[in-house]
Amino acid sequence: MTAADPAPVRTRDTVPAAPGRRPMTVLVVSQALGGAGMAAGITVGALLAEDLLGSTGLAGLPAALYTGGAAVGAMTVGRVSQHRGRRPGLALGHGAAALGSVGVVAGAAAGWTALLLTALFVYGAGSVTGLLARYAGADLAPPERRGRATGTVLLATTLGAVAGPNLVGPTGAVAAAYGLPRLTGPFLLAAVAYTAACLVLLLWLRPDPMAVARARAAATGPAPPSDGGAAAKKAASVPGPGQARVATGPEETDTGTDTETDAGASRTPTGRPGRRRPSGVVTGATVTISAQLVMIAVMTMTPVHMAAHGHSTQAAGTVIALHVGAMFLPSRLSGSLVDRLGAPPVAVASGVVLLVAGVLAGLLPPQGFAGPAFALVLLGTGWNLALVSGSAMVTEAAPPATAAAVQGQVDVGMSLAGATGGMVSGLTVAGAGYPLLAVAGGVLAVAVIPAVALRGGFGRPLA
């Protein structure tokens, strides 16, 4: 094995290049369960902290903690997945989220702030698993279907994520019946849901998605061109092993010796021969990180903003349920658009949608229910478009030898951006108000995402 070879995935499975429907079905089930757990922190985390800490300015602290924990979780799950496969990596994340959920309940029940905040960090470290699973879906699909496969995994999250916020009332009643604070009810649900998701993956996710991706790369070799023959013309100018690389355009500017032998590393899903471009990882990461920063900042403080204008906890939970639905329901459509049009147009659209969402969230009257609900639906939709398009850029550009680790690092950036957004959001609302926070977030999104996406050079479909 050379230094460029992928780290082996430890598995006893027979690994086919076309694994059938079972692995994707298992991913879908685990995502549905994990989605129910993820919704707990989104819905009541800020309200729980506000009750325990007695400060609106610190209401964004839970979001900062569990998104900061998600940074650690993304790095850990990425590394475990790189060396041992997606199954143990994702299962580890769900197990950590279940443990964190139990800790949140215990800390709130005991009034122990340190335990509550620590548990929120652990909860966040595990909750990032639901997003990292999108790369497992891409592993199971051929290049021309990766966008839709990514969308399918994200869409499955909707089943639990939409139901979770709507169960704030019932789960609160269960918690109260056992003498626990009502706001811990969603975390009781999260503990059960994440445990079930962990067991589903450990027992039934076979063969491992990463092993499937590597088997497909080894079996298929270079993909046929799908850009009207442009790739075939370019192939004539690409040297073989041991020959000098000649610059023929902006994508091929280096010279030297080409020593890549891994089939998956020597081509991109567009069918174009050549090295995968590290700039594509940076471009995709910037798109997803910017959207995450804006979405977390606005979403975190929306329940607090609604409560300050007379809305009930259940009403805020319904708005968040609609928002979470919009975060994941368009995933199949977003993936299809990426497969057909390419990532940059979809990323540009995400920036525009996020701008409209921020302006509406900040300027519509907060006393009504429809205004916040519509704004949060648009916020979730813009985030989804950015996530799917940015992830497609990362998947195309990341070398197979280090793909899972690189993907984990990208999600570390997303998590740190979320932590920043969560912390800044509370301070901004306390000092300047929610409208300024929302409008500024939208302006930031439209200023950064389209410019970066178009400059990244991914102007064609991924297959």
Short mmCIF file of C-alpha atoms in Angstrom, two decimals:
data_model
loop_
_atom_site.label_atom_id
_atom_site.label_comp_id
_atom_site.label_asym_id
_atom_site.label_seq_id
_atom_site.Cartn_x
_atom_site.Cartn_y
_atom_site.Cartn_z
CA MET A 1 0.00 0.00 0.00
CA THR A 2 1.34 3.42 -0.94
CA ALA A 3 0.84 6.66 0.93
CA ALA A 4 -1.77 7.68 -1.62
CA ASP A 5 -3.89 4.60 -1.12
CA PRO A 6 -7.11 4.95 0.86
CA ALA A 7 -7.05 3.70 4.42
CA PRO A 8 -8.70 0.29 4.48
CA VAL A 9 -12.23 0.04 5.75
CA ARG A 10 -12.37 -2.76 8.28
CA THR A 11 -15.25 -4.95 7.25
CA ARG A 12 -16.08 -8.61 6.78
CA ASP A 13 -18.65 -7.74 4.13
CA THR A 14 -18.54 -8.82 0.53
CA VAL A 15 -18.55 -5.42 -1.12
CA PRO A 16 -20.39 -5.08 -4.44
CA ALA A 17 -19.98 -1.94 -6.55
CA ALA A 18 -23.80 -1.87 -6.84
CA PRO A 19 -25.10 -2.71 -3.33
CA GLY A 20 -28.84 -2.63 -4.01
CA ARG A 21 -31.45 -0.78 -1.98
CA ARG A 22 -30.86 -2.17 1.51
CA PRO A 23 -28.04 0.16 2.65
CA MET A 24 -29.94 3.24 1.49
CA THR A 25 -33.09 1.99 3.22
CA VAL A 26 -31.16 1.53 6.47
CA LEU A 27 -29.74 5.05 6.15
CA VAL A 28 -33.23 6.44 5.57
CA VAL A 29 -34.60 4.73 8.70
CA SER A 30 -31.70 5.89 10.88
CA GLN A 31 -32.05 9.42 9.53
CA ALA A 32 -35.75 9.52 10.36
CA LEU A 33 -34.99 8.48 13.93
CA GLY A 34 -32.06 10.88 14.24
CA GLY A 35 -34.18 13.72 12.88
CA ALA A 36 -36.59 13.40 15.79
CA GLY A 37 -33.67 13.69 18.19
CA MET A 38 -32.10 16.62 16.39
CA ALA A 39 -35.29 18.68 16.63
CA ALA A 40 -35.13 18.73 20.43
CA GLY A 41 -32.18 21.08 20.67
CA ILE A 42 -33.48 23.29 17.88
CA THR A 43 -36.92 23.69 19.42
CA VAL A 44 -36.42 24.13 23.15
CA GLY A 45 -32.68 24.52 23.71
CA ALA A 46 -32.79 28.32 23.82
CA LEU A 47 -35.95 28.36 25.94
CA LEU A 48 -34.47 25.88 28.40
CA ALA A 49 -31.34 27.98 28.80
CA GLU A 50 -33.34 31.17 29.19
CA ASP A 51 -35.34 29.57 32.02
CA LEU A 52 -32.29 28.17 33.80
CA LEU A 53 -29.91 31.09 33.25
CA GLY A 54 -32.50 33.86 33.52
CA SER A 55 -31.07 35.90 30.65
CA THR A 56 -32.21 36.48 27.07
CA GLY A 57 -28.68 37.49 26.18
CA LEU A 58 -27.52 33.95 27.05
CA ALA A 59 -30.39 32.23 25.24
CA GLY A 60 -28.11 31.61 22.27
CA LEU A 61 -25.61 29.74 24.46
CA PRO A 62 -27.17 26.27 23.91
CA ALA A 63 -26.91 26.69 20.14
CA ALA A 64 -23.30 27.79 20.55
CA LEU A 65 -22.56 24.76 22.74
CA TYR A 66 -24.18 22.05 20.68
CA THR A 67 -22.88 23.47 17.43
CA GLY A 68 -19.44 23.83 19.02
CA GLY A 69 -19.74 20.22 20.15
CA ALA A 70 -20.74 19.36 16.61
CA ALA A 71 -17.34 20.59 15.46
CA VAL A 72 -15.65 18.02 17.68
CA GLY A 73 -18.16 15.39 16.62
CA ALA A 74 -17.68 16.09 12.90
CA MET A 75 -13.92 15.69 13.19
CA THR A 76 -14.23 12.50 15.24
CA VAL A 77 -16.91 10.88 13.09
CA GLY A 78 -14.99 11.83 9.94
CA ARG A 79 -11.80 10.22 11.17
CA VAL A 80 -13.51 7.07 12.41
CA SER A 81 -15.36 6.78 9.12
CA GLN A 82 -12.14 7.23 7.15
CA HIS A 83 -10.35 4.39 8.93
CA ARG A 84 -13.15 2.03 9.93
CA GLY A 85 -16.07 2.86 7.67
CA ARG A 86 -19.28 4.86 7.74
CA ARG A 87 -21.17 2.35 9.89
CA PRO A 88 -19.08 2.64 13.09
CA GLY A 89 -18.56 6.36 12.54
CA LEU A 90 -22.24 7.22 12.23
CA ALA A 91 -23.24 4.83 15.01
CA LEU A 92 -20.71 6.45 17.34
CA GLY A 93 -22.22 9.86 16.64
CA HIS A 94 -25.79 8.76 17.34
CA GLY A 95 -24.67 7.08 20.56
CA ALA A 96 -23.00 10.30 21.74
CA ALA A 97 -26.16 12.27 20.99
CA ALA A 98 -28.23 9.83 23.05
CA LEU A 99 -25.84 10.20 25.99
CA GLY A 100 -25.94 13.99 25.72
CA SER A 101 -29.75 13.98 25.67
CA VAL A 102 -29.84 12.03 28.93
CA GLY A 103 -27.38 14.50 30.44
CA VAL A 104 -29.53 17.48 29.45
CA VAL A 105 -32.55 15.95 31.20
CA ALA A 106 -30.51 15.18 34.31
CA GLY A 107 -28.92 18.64 34.43
CA ALA A 108 -32.23 20.45 34.03
CA ALA A 109 -33.96 18.25 36.61
CA ALA A 110 -31.20 18.83 39.15
CA GLY A 111 -30.85 22.53 38.34
CA TRP A 112 -27.18 21.89 37.71
CA THR A 113 -26.15 24.38 35.05
CA ALA A 114 -22.67 22.93 34.50
CA LEU A 115 -24.07 19.47 33.74
CA LEU A 116 -26.73 20.90 31.44
CA LEU A 117 -24.23 22.92 29.41
CA THR A 118 -21.74 20.05 29.22
CA ALA A 119 -24.48 17.69 28.09
CA LEU A 120 -25.56 20.15 25.38
CA PHE A 121 -21.99 20.06 24.09
CA VAL A 122 -22.03 16.25 23.95
CA TYR A 123 -25.51 16.30 22.39
CA GLY A 124 -24.17 18.56 19.66
CA ALA A 125 -21.16 16.33 19.09
CA GLY A 126 -23.55 13.53 18.20
CA SER A 127 -26.29 15.47 16.46
CA VAL A 128 -23.93 16.41 13.59
CA THR A 129 -24.11 12.76 12.51
CA GLY A 130 -27.40 13.37 10.73
CA LEU A 131 -25.69 15.80 8.37
CA LEU A 132 -22.57 13.69 7.86
CA ALA A 133 -24.80 10.82 6.74
CA ARG A 134 -25.42 12.70 3.47
CA TYR A 135 -21.93 11.70 2.37
CA ALA A 136 -22.75 8.05 3.07
CA GLY A 137 -25.70 8.39 0.72
CA ALA A 138 -23.39 9.81 -1.95
CA ASP A 139 -21.03 6.86 -1.40
CA LEU A 140 -23.81 4.46 -2.35
CA ALA A 141 -24.67 6.19 -5.63
CA PRO A 142 -22.93 6.41 -9.01
CA PRO A 143 -21.60 9.89 -9.86
CA GLU A 144 -24.57 10.90 -11.99
CA ARG A 145 -26.98 10.27 -9.08
CA ARG A 146 -25.01 11.59 -6.13
CA GLY A 147 -27.04 14.77 -5.80
CA ARG A 148 -30.28 12.84 -5.59
CA ALA A 149 -28.77 10.28 -3.21
CA THR A 150 -27.58 13.08 -0.94
CA GLY A 151 -31.06 14.60 -1.13
CA THR A 152 -32.72 11.29 -0.26
CA VAL A 153 -30.72 10.94 2.94
CA LEU A 154 -31.43 14.52 3.96
CA LEU A 155 -35.10 14.15 3.07
CA ALA A 156 -35.41 11.16 5.39
CA THR A 157 -34.43 13.44 8.26
CA THR A 158 -37.67 15.33 7.70
CA LEU A 159 -39.81 12.45 8.90
CA GLY A 160 -38.51 12.77 12.44
CA ALA A 161 -37.42 16.40 12.42
CA VAL A 162 -40.88 17.71 11.56
CA ALA A 163 -42.62 15.44 14.05
CA GLY A 164 -40.22 16.32 16.88
CA PRO A 165 -41.13 20.01 17.38
CA ASN A 166 -44.83 19.19 17.17
CA LEU A 167 -44.37 16.81 20.10
CA VAL A 168 -43.16 19.56 22.44
CA GLY A 169 -46.52 19.57 24.22
CA PRO A 170 -47.01 15.79 24.55
CA THR A 171 -43.41 15.07 25.52
CA GLY A 172 -43.54 17.96 28.00
CA ALA A 173 -46.58 16.37 29.60
CA VAL A 174 -44.70 13.07 29.90
CA ALA A 175 -41.75 14.83 31.51
CA ALA A 176 -44.00 16.67 33.95
CA ALA A 177 -45.69 13.40 34.90
CA TYR A 178 -42.31 12.13 36.06
CA GLY A 179 -41.51 15.32 37.95
CA LEU A 180 -39.16 16.71 35.31
CA PRO A 181 -39.21 20.21 33.79
CA ARG A 182 -41.62 20.28 30.85
CA LEU A 183 -38.97 21.60 28.47
CA THR A 184 -36.92 18.42 28.96
CA GLY A 185 -39.61 16.38 27.23
CA PRO A 186 -38.12 16.71 23.72
CA PHE A 187 -34.75 15.56 25.07
CA LEU A 188 -36.38 12.42 26.46
CA LEU A 189 -37.61 11.76 22.94
CA ALA A 190 -34.12 12.50 21.60
CA ALA A 191 -32.50 9.95 23.92
CA VAL A 192 -34.80 7.18 22.68
CA ALA A 193 -34.58 8.22 19.01
CA TYR A 194 -30.80 8.48 18.89
CA THR A 195 -30.36 5.15 20.66
CA ALA A 196 -32.62 3.48 18.11
CA ALA A 197 -30.73 5.12 15.22
CA CYS A 198 -27.43 3.85 16.61
CA LEU A 199 -28.71 0.28 16.85
CA VAL A 200 -30.23 0.34 13.36
CA LEU A 201 -26.88 1.31 11.84
CA LEU A 202 -24.83 -1.18 13.83
CA LEU A 203 -27.13 -4.08 13.08
CA TRP A 204 -28.15 -3.53 9.46
CA LEU A 205 -25.94 -1.08 7.54
CA ARG A 206 -24.13 -3.63 5.38
CA PRO A 207 -22.15 -3.35 3.19
CA ASP A 208 -20.43 -0.24 4.45
CA PRO A 209 -21.09 2.75 2.12
CA MET A 210 -17.45 3.79 2.03
CA ALA A 211 -16.38 0.32 1.01
CA VAL A 212 -19.01 0.45 -1.75
CA ALA A 213 -17.64 3.76 -3.05
CA ARG A 214 -14.10 2.39 -3.17
CA ALA A 215 -15.23 -0.84 -4.82
CA ARG A 216 -17.06 1.16 -7.48
CA ALA A 217 -14.03 3.37 -8.13
CA ALA A 218 -11.81 0.29 -8.50
CA ALA A 219 -14.31 -1.52 -10.74
CA THR A 220 -15.40 1.22 -13.12
CA GLY A 221 -12.21 3.10 -13.91
CA PRO A 222 -12.53 6.41 -15.75
CA ALA A 223 -16.12 7.39 -16.47
CA PRO A 224 -17.23 8.22 -20.03
CA PRO A 225 -17.50 11.92 -20.84
CA SER A 226 -20.91 13.53 -20.45
CA ASP A 227 -20.21 17.03 -21.69
CA GLY A 228 -20.66 16.63 -25.42
CA GLY A 229 -17.15 15.36 -26.08
CA ALA A 230 -15.26 18.18 -24.39
CA ALA A 231 -13.73 15.76 -21.91
CA ALA A 232 -12.58 13.46 -24.73
CA LYS A 233 -10.83 16.35 -26.44
CA LYS A 234 -9.21 17.36 -23.20
CA ALA A 235 -8.09 13.79 -22.57
CA ALA A 236 -5.80 13.99 -25.59
CA SER A 237 -3.79 16.69 -23.84
CA VAL A 238 -3.55 14.88 -20.49
CA PRO A 239 -0.31 12.87 -20.17
CA GLY A 240 -0.07 9.35 -18.92
CA PRO A 241 1.93 8.17 -15.90
CA GLY A 242 5.47 9.41 -15.88
CA GLN A 243 4.88 12.16 -18.43
CA ALA A 244 4.86 15.90 -17.86
CA ARG A 245 1.52 17.60 -17.42
CA VAL A 246 0.99 20.44 -19.88
CA ALA A 247 -1.17 23.43 -19.02
CA THR A 248 -4.19 23.61 -21.34
CA GLY A 249 -6.50 25.92 -19.43
CA PRO A 250 -7.41 27.21 -16.00
CA GLU A 251 -8.06 23.70 -14.68
CA GLU A 252 -4.62 22.35 -15.67
CA THR A 253 -1.91 24.78 -14.65
CA ASP A 254 0.66 22.59 -12.95
CA THR A 255 3.59 20.74 -14.47
CA GLY A 256 5.52 17.81 -13.19
CA THR A 257 5.05 14.09 -12.87
CA ASP A 258 1.65 12.48 -12.61
CA THR A 259 1.91 9.55 -10.26
CA GLU A 260 -1.76 9.04 -9.38
CA THR A 261 -2.86 5.46 -9.89
CA ASP A 262 -6.15 5.34 -7.99
CA ALA A 263 -8.99 5.44 -10.50
CA GLY A 264 -11.23 7.38 -8.22
CA ALA A 265 -8.59 9.99 -7.52
CA SER A 266 -7.64 10.61 -11.14
CA ARG A 267 -11.00 11.75 -12.40
CA THR A 268 -13.96 13.82 -11.30
CA PRO A 269 -17.62 12.84 -11.47
CA THR A 270 -17.98 15.02 -14.57
CA GLY A 271 -15.92 12.47 -16.47
CA ARG A 272 -13.06 14.94 -16.89
CA PRO A 273 -9.62 13.36 -16.40
CA GLY A 274 -7.12 15.05 -14.13
CA ARG A 275 -6.53 15.80 -10.48
CA ARG A 276 -9.37 16.67 -8.17
CA ARG A 277 -9.17 20.35 -7.30
CA PRO A 278 -8.62 21.33 -3.65
CA SER A 279 -10.23 24.69 -4.49
CA GLY A 280 -13.52 22.85 -4.95
CA VAL A 281 -13.44 21.79 -1.31
CA VAL A 282 -12.84 25.39 -0.23
CA THR A 283 -15.65 26.65 -2.46
CA GLY A 284 -18.15 24.07 -1.24
CA ALA A 285 -17.11 24.62 2.36
CA THR A 286 -17.59 28.38 2.06
CA VAL A 287 -21.08 27.95 0.63
CA THR A 288 -22.22 25.57 3.37
CA ILE A 289 -20.49 27.42 6.21
CA SER A 290 -21.96 30.80 5.24
CA ALA A 291 -25.47 29.35 5.02
CA GLN A 292 -25.04 27.60 8.37
CA LEU A 293 -23.93 30.80 10.09
CA VAL A 294 -26.95 32.75 8.85
CA MET A 295 -29.48 29.98 9.41
CA ILE A 296 -28.41 29.19 12.98
CA ALA A 297 -28.28 32.84 14.00
CA VAL A 298 -31.80 33.63 12.80
CA MET A 299 -33.40 30.32 13.73
CA THR A 300 -32.02 30.25 17.28
CA MET A 301 -33.60 33.51 18.32
CA THR A 302 -36.91 33.14 16.50
CA PRO A 303 -38.62 31.21 19.36
CA VAL A 304 -37.37 33.82 21.85
CA HIS A 305 -38.57 36.64 19.58
CA MET A 306 -41.98 35.00 19.22
CA ALA A 307 -42.31 34.41 22.96
CA ALA A 308 -41.55 38.09 23.60
CA HIS A 309 -44.53 39.00 21.40
CA GLY A 310 -47.03 36.73 23.12
CA HIS A 311 -46.73 33.47 21.18
CA SER A 312 -46.95 30.19 23.07
CA THR A 313 -44.22 27.56 23.20
CA GLN A 314 -46.35 25.31 21.03
CA ALA A 315 -46.71 28.04 18.40
CA ALA A 316 -42.95 28.57 18.36
CA GLY A 317 -42.51 24.81 18.07
CA THR A 318 -44.81 24.71 15.07
CA VAL A 319 -42.83 27.47 13.34
CA ILE A 320 -39.62 25.57 13.98
CA ALA A 321 -41.24 22.39 12.68
CA LEU A 322 -42.10 24.17 9.44
CA HIS A 323 -38.57 25.54 9.29
CA VAL A 324 -36.99 22.13 9.84
CA GLY A 325 -39.30 20.66 7.21
CA ALA A 326 -38.09 23.29 4.75
CA MET A 327 -34.50 22.46 5.68
CA PHE A 328 -34.91 18.90 4.45
CA LEU A 329 -38.08 18.44 2.36
CA PRO A 330 -36.63 20.09 -0.77
CA SER A 331 -33.54 17.86 -0.64
CA ARG A 332 -34.50 15.56 -3.52
CA LEU A 333 -35.37 18.55 -5.70
CA SER A 334 -32.16 20.33 -4.72
CA GLY A 335 -30.16 17.20 -5.52
CA SER A 336 -31.85 16.81 -8.90
CA LEU A 337 -31.11 20.44 -9.74
CA VAL A 338 -27.44 19.92 -8.86
CA ASP A 339 -27.29 16.77 -11.00
CA ARG A 340 -28.91 18.55 -13.94
CA LEU A 341 -27.62 22.13 -13.75
CA GLY A 342 -24.45 21.94 -11.69
CA ALA A 343 -23.76 23.25 -8.21
CA PRO A 344 -23.10 26.99 -8.82
CA PRO A 345 -26.59 28.00 -10.03
CA VAL A 346 -28.14 26.20 -7.06
CA ALA A 347 -25.72 27.91 -4.67
CA VAL A 348 -26.49 31.32 -6.16
CA ALA A 349 -30.21 30.66 -5.69
CA SER A 350 -29.56 29.78 -2.05
CA GLY A 351 -28.00 33.18 -1.39
CA VAL A 352 -30.99 34.99 -2.88
CA VAL A 353 -33.49 32.90 -0.91
CA LEU A 354 -31.61 33.49 2.34
CA LEU A 355 -31.66 37.24 1.69
CA VAL A 356 -35.43 37.25 1.19
CA ALA A 357 -35.88 35.12 4.31
CA GLY A 358 -33.81 37.46 6.47
CA VAL A 359 -35.59 40.60 5.24
CA LEU A 360 -39.04 39.08 5.81
CA ALA A 361 -38.11 37.71 9.24
CA GLY A 362 -36.89 41.13 10.30
CA LEU A 363 -39.62 43.30 8.81
CA LEU A 364 -42.87 41.31 8.96
CA PRO A 365 -45.06 42.01 12.03
CA PRO A 366 -44.08 39.53 14.75
CA GLN A 367 -47.52 39.48 16.40
CA GLY A 368 -48.97 37.24 13.70
CA PHE A 369 -48.10 33.60 13.14
CA ALA A 370 -47.91 33.60 9.34
CA GLY A 371 -45.04 36.09 9.03
CA PRO A 372 -42.46 34.25 11.16
CA ALA A 373 -43.61 30.92 9.74
CA PHE A 374 -43.17 31.99 6.11
CA ALA A 375 -39.80 33.62 6.78
CA LEU A 376 -38.49 30.53 8.57
CA VAL A 377 -39.68 28.27 5.73
CA LEU A 378 -37.68 30.37 3.28
CA LEU A 379 -34.72 30.31 5.66
CA GLY A 380 -34.77 26.51 5.71
CA THR A 381 -35.16 26.29 1.94
CA GLY A 382 -32.18 28.56 1.31
CA TRP A 383 -30.08 26.54 3.73
CA ASN A 384 -31.03 23.31 1.96
CA LEU A 385 -30.05 24.64 -1.44
CA ALA A 386 -26.69 25.74 -0.05
CA LEU A 387 -26.06 22.47 1.79
CA VAL A 388 -26.78 20.21 -1.18
CA SER A 389 -24.87 22.31 -3.71
CA GLY A 390 -21.91 22.90 -1.38
CA SER A 391 -21.75 19.21 -0.46
CA ALA A 392 -21.72 18.32 -4.16
CA MET A 393 -18.70 20.56 -4.67
CA VAL A 394 -16.90 18.93 -1.75
CA THR A 395 -17.75 15.40 -2.90
CA GLU A 396 -16.46 16.09 -6.40
CA ALA A 397 -13.23 17.70 -5.25
CA ALA A 398 -12.22 15.54 -2.26
CA PRO A 399 -9.68 12.78 -3.03
CA PRO A 400 -11.04 9.28 -2.24
CA ALA A 401 -7.99 8.54 -0.10
CA THR A 402 -9.04 11.17 2.45
CA ALA A 403 -12.67 11.89 1.49
CA ALA A 404 -14.33 11.11 4.84
CA ALA A 405 -11.75 13.08 6.82
CA VAL A 406 -12.05 16.07 4.46
CA GLN A 407 -15.84 15.94 4.67
CA GLY A 408 -15.60 15.86 8.44
CA GLN A 409 -13.37 18.93 8.38
CA VAL A 410 -15.89 20.79 6.23
CA ASP A 411 -18.59 20.01 8.76
CA VAL A 412 -16.27 21.18 11.52
CA GLY A 413 -16.34 24.55 9.80
CA MET A 414 -20.12 24.39 9.61
CA SER A 415 -20.31 23.61 13.29
CA LEU A 416 -18.00 26.44 14.28
CA ALA A 417 -20.03 28.80 12.14
CA GLY A 418 -23.17 27.58 13.87
CA ALA A 419 -21.57 28.09 17.27
CA THR A 420 -20.62 31.62 16.30
CA GLY A 421 -24.09 32.34 14.96
CA GLY A 422 -25.76 30.94 18.05
CA MET A 423 -23.65 32.97 20.45
CA VAL A 424 -23.74 36.20 18.48
CA SER A 425 -27.48 35.93 17.89
CA GLY A 426 -28.41 36.26 21.55
CA LEU A 427 -26.07 39.17 22.12
CA THR A 428 -27.27 40.92 18.96
CA VAL A 429 -30.95 40.56 19.87
CA ALA A 430 -30.29 41.75 23.43
CA GLY A 431 -28.38 44.79 22.17
CA ALA A 432 -29.92 45.73 18.83
CA GLY A 433 -33.02 43.61 18.33
CA TYR A 434 -34.13 40.66 16.25
CA PRO A 435 -34.92 42.63 13.04
CA LEU A 436 -31.32 43.79 12.68
CA LEU A 437 -30.05 40.25 13.23
CA ALA A 438 -32.34 38.78 10.57
CA VAL A 439 -31.75 41.42 7.89
CA ALA A 440 -27.99 41.46 8.44
CA GLY A 441 -27.90 37.67 8.08
CA GLY A 442 -29.71 37.81 4.76
CA VAL A 443 -27.39 40.51 3.42
CA LEU A 444 -24.35 38.48 4.46
CA ALA A 445 -25.66 35.39 2.65
CA VAL A 446 -26.31 37.13 -0.65
CA ALA A 447 -23.00 38.99 -0.48
CA VAL A 448 -20.85 35.89 0.07
CA ILE A 449 -22.46 32.73 -1.34
CA PRO A 450 -23.13 33.65 -5.01
CA ALA A 451 -19.75 35.34 -5.49
CA VAL A 452 -17.82 32.41 -4.03
CA ALA A 453 -19.86 29.76 -5.87
CA LEU A 454 -19.44 31.37 -9.28
CA ARG A 455 -15.75 32.00 -8.77
CA GLY A 456 -15.26 28.33 -7.83
CA GLY A 457 -15.56 27.27 -11.45
CA PHE A 458 -18.10 24.46 -11.11
CA GLY A 459 -20.19 25.54 -14.05
CA ARG A 460 -21.33 22.13 -15.27
CA PRO A 461 -23.43 19.32 -13.83
CA LEU A 462 -21.68 16.76 -11.69
CA ALA A 463 -22.46 14.01 -14.14
#
